[in-house]
JSON list of C-alpha atoms in Angstrom, two decimals:
[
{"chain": "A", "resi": 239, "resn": "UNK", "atom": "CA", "xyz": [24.98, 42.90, 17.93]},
{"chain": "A", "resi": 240, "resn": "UNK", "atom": "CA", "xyz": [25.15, 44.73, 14.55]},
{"chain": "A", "resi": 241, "resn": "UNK", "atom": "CA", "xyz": [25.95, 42.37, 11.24]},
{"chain": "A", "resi": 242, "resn": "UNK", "atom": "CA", "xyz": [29.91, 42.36, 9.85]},
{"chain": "A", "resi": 243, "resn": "UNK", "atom": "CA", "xyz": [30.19, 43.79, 6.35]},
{"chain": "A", "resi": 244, "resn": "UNK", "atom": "CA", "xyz": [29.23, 42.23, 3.42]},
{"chain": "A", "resi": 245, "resn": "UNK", "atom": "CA", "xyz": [32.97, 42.42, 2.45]},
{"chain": "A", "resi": 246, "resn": "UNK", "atom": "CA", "xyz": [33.84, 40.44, 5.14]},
{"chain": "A", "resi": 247, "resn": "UNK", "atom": "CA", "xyz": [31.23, 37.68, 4.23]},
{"chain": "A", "resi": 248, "resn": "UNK", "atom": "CA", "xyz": [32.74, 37.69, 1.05]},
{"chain": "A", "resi": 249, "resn": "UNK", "atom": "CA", "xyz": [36.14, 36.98, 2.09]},
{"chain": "A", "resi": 250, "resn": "UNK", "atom": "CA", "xyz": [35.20, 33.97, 4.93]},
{"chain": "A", "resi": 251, "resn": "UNK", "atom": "CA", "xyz": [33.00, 32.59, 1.73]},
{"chain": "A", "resi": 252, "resn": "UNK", "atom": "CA", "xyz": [36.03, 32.78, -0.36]},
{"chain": "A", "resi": 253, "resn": "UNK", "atom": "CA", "xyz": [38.18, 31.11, 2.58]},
{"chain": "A", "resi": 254, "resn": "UNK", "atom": "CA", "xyz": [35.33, 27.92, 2.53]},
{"chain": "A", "resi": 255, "resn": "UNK", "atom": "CA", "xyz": [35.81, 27.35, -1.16]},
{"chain": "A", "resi": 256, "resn": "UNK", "atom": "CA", "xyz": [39.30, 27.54, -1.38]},
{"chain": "A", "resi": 257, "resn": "UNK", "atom": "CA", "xyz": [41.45, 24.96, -1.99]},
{"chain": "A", "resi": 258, "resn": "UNK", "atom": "CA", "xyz": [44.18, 23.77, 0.52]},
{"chain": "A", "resi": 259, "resn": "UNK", "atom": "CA", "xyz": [47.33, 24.75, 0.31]},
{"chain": "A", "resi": 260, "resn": "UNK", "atom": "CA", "xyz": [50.37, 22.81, -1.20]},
{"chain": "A", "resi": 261, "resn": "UNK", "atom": "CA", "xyz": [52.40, 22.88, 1.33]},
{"chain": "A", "resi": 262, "resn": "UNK", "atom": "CA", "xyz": [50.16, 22.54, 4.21]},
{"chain": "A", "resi": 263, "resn": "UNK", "atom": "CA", "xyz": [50.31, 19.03, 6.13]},
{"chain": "A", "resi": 264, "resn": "UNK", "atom": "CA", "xyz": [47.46, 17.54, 6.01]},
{"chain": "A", "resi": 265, "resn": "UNK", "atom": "CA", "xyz": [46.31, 16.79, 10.02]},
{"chain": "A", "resi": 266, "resn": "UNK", "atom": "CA", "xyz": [44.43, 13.13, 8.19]},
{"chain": "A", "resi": 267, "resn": "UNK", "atom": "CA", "xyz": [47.23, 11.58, 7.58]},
{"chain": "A", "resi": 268, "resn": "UNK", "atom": "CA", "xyz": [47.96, 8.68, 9.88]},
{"chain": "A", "resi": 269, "resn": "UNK", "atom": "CA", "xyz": [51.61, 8.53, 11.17]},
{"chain": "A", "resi": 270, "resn": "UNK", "atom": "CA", "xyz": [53.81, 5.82, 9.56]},
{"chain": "A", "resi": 271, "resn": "UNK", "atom": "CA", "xyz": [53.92, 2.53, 11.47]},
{"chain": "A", "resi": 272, "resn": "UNK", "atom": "CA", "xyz": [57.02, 2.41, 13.73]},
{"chain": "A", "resi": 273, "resn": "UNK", "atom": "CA", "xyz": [57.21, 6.00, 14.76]},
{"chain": "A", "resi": 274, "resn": "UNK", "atom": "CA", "xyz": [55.99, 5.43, 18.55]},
{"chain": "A", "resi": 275, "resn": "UNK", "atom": "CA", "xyz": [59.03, 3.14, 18.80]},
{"chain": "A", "resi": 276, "resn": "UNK", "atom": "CA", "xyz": [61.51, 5.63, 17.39]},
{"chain": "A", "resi": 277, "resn": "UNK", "atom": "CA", "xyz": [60.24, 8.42, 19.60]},
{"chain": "A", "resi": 278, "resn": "UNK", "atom": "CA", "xyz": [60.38, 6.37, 22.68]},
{"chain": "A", "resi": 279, "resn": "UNK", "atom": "CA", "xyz": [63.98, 5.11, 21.09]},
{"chain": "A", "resi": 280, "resn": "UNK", "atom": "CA", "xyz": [65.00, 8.66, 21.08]},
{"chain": "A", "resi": 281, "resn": "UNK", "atom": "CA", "xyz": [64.11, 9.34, 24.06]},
{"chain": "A", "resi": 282, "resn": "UNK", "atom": "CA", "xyz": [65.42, 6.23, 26.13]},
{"chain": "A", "resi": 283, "resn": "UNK", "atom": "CA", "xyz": [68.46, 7.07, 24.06]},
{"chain": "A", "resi": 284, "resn": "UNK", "atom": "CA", "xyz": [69.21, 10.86, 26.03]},
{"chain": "A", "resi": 285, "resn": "UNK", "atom": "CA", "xyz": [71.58, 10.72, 28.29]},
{"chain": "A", "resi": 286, "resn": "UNK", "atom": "CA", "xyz": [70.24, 10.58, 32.02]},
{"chain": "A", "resi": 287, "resn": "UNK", "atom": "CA", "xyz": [70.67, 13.60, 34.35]},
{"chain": "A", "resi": 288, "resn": "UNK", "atom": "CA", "xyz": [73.85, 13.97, 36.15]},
{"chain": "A", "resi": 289, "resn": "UNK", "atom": "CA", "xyz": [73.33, 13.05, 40.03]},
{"chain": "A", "resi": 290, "resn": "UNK", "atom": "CA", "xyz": [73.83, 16.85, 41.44]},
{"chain": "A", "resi": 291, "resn": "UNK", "atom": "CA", "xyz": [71.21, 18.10, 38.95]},
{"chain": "A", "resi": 292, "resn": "UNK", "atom": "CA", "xyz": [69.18, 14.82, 39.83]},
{"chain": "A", "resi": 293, "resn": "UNK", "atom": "CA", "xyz": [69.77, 15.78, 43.44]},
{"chain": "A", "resi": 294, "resn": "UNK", "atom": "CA", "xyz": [68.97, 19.60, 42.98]},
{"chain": "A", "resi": 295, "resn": "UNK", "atom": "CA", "xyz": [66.23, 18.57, 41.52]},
{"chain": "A", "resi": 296, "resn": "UNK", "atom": "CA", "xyz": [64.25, 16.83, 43.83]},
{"chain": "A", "resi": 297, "resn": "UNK", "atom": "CA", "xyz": [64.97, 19.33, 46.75]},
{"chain": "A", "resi": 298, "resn": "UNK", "atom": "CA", "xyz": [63.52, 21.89, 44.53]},
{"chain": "A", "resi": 299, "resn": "UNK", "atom": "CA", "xyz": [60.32, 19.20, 44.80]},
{"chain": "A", "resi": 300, "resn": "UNK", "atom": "CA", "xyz": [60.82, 18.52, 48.42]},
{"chain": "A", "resi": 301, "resn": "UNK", "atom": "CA", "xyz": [60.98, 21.98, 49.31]},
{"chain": "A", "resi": 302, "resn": "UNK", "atom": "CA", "xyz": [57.86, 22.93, 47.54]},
{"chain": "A", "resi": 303, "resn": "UNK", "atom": "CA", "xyz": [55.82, 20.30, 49.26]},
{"chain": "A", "resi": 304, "resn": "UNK", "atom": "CA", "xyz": [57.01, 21.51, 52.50]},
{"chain": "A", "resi": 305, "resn": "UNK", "atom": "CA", "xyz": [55.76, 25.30, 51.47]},
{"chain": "A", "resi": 306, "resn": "UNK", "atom": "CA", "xyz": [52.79, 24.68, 50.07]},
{"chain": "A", "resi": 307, "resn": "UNK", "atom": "CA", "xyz": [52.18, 22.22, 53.61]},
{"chain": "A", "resi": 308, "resn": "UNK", "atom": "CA", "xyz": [53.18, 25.00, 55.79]},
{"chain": "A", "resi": 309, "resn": "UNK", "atom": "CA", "xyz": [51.06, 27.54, 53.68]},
{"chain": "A", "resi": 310, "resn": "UNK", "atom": "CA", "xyz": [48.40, 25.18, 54.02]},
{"chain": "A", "resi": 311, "resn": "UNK", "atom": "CA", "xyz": [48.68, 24.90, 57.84]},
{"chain": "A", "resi": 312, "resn": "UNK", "atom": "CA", "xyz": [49.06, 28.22, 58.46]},
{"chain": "A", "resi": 313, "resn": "UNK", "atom": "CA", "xyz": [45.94, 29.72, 56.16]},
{"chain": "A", "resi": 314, "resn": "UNK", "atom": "CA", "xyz": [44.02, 27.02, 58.23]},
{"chain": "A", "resi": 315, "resn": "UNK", "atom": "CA", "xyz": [44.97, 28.17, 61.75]},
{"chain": "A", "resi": 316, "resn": "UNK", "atom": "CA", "xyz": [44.95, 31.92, 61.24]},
{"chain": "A", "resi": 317, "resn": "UNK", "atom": "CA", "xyz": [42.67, 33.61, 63.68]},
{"chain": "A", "resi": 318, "resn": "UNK", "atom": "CA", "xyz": [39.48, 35.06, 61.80]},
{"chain": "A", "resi": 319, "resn": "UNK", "atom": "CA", "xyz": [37.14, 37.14, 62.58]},
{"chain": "A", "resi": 320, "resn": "UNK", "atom": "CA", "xyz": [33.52, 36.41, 62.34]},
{"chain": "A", "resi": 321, "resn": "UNK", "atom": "CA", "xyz": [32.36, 39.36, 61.95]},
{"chain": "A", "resi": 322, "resn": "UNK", "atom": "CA", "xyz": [32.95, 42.82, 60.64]},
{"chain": "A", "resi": 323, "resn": "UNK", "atom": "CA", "xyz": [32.48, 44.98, 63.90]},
{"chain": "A", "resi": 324, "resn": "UNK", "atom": "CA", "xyz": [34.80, 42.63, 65.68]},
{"chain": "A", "resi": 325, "resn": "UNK", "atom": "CA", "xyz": [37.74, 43.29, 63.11]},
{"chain": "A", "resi": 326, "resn": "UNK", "atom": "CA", "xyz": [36.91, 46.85, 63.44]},
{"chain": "A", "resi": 327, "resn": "UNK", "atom": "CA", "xyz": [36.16, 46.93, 67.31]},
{"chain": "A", "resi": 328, "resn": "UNK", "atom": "CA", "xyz": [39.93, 44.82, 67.79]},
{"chain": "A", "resi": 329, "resn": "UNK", "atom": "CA", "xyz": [41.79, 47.64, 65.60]},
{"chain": "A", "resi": 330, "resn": "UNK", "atom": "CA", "xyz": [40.52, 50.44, 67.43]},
{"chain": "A", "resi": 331, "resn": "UNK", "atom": "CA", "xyz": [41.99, 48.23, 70.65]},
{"chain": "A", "resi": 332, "resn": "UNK", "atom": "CA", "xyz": [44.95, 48.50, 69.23]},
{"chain": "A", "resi": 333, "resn": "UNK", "atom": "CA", "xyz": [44.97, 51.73, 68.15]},
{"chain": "A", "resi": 334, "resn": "UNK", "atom": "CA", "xyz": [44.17, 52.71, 71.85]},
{"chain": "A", "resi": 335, "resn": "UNK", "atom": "CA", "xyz": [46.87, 50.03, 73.02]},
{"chain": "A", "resi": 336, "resn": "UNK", "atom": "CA", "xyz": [49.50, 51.87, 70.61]},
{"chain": "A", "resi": 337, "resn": "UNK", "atom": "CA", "xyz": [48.86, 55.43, 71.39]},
{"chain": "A", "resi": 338, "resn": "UNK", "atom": "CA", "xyz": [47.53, 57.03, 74.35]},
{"chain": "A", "resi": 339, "resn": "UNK", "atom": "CA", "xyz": [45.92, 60.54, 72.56]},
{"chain": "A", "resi": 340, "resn": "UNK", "atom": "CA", "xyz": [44.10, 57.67, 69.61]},
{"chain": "A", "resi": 341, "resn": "UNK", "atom": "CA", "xyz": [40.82, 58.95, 69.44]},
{"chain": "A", "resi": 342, "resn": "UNK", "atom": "CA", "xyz": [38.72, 55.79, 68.30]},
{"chain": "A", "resi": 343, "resn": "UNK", "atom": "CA", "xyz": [35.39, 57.53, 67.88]},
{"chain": "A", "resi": 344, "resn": "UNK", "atom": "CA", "xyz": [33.59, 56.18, 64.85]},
{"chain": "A", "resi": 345, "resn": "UNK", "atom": "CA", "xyz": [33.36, 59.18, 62.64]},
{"chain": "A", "resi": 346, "resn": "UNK", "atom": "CA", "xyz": [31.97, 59.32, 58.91]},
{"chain": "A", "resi": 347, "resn": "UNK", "atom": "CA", "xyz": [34.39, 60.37, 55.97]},
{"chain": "A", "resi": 348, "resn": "UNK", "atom": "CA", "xyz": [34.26, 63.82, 54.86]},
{"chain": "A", "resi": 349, "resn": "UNK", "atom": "CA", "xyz": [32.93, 63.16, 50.99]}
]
């Protein structure tokens, strides 16, 4: 990995030394006492949800449960293959199932 410039060490050495900014808040400062209870008073203060959106809201829940459940089951029970050949060996079944003239001779691509 080749070095940066110099002029870019220059400028993140200028960055260290400089001073902060004015009117950047400074991350140190410890919150004034009381301000956990006024958040949580603001917040118990909201008005609650009206019961339809309430309502629509947990069959949005319900209803994704019962997807992901069903997506669940079915991944689980789908019929796999164990092996290439035999996923290769049941599609040229079909293929013969499908269509009489199907020629299902392996052949090798033309490139």
């Amino acid at each position: 990995m080749k070095r940066p410039p110099a002029s870019l060490d220059d400028l993140l050495a200028a960055a260290r030394q400089a001073p902060p900014r004015a009117d950047a808040p400074d991350d140190d400062a410890p919150l004034p006492p009381g301000t956990a209870v006024r958040i949580a008073a603001r917040w118990a203060a909201t008005a609650p949800l009206p019961n339809r959106a309430r309502a629509w809201e947990r069959l949005s829940y319900v209803g994704l449960a019962v997807a992901l459940v069903l997506c669940g089951i079915a991944a689980w029970t789908a019929p796999q293959h164990k092996t290439v050949a035999a996923a290769v060996e049941d599609d040229l079944q079909l293929g013969d199932f499908l269509d009489a003239d199907f020629d299902a001779t392996a052949t090798t691509p033309p490139f």
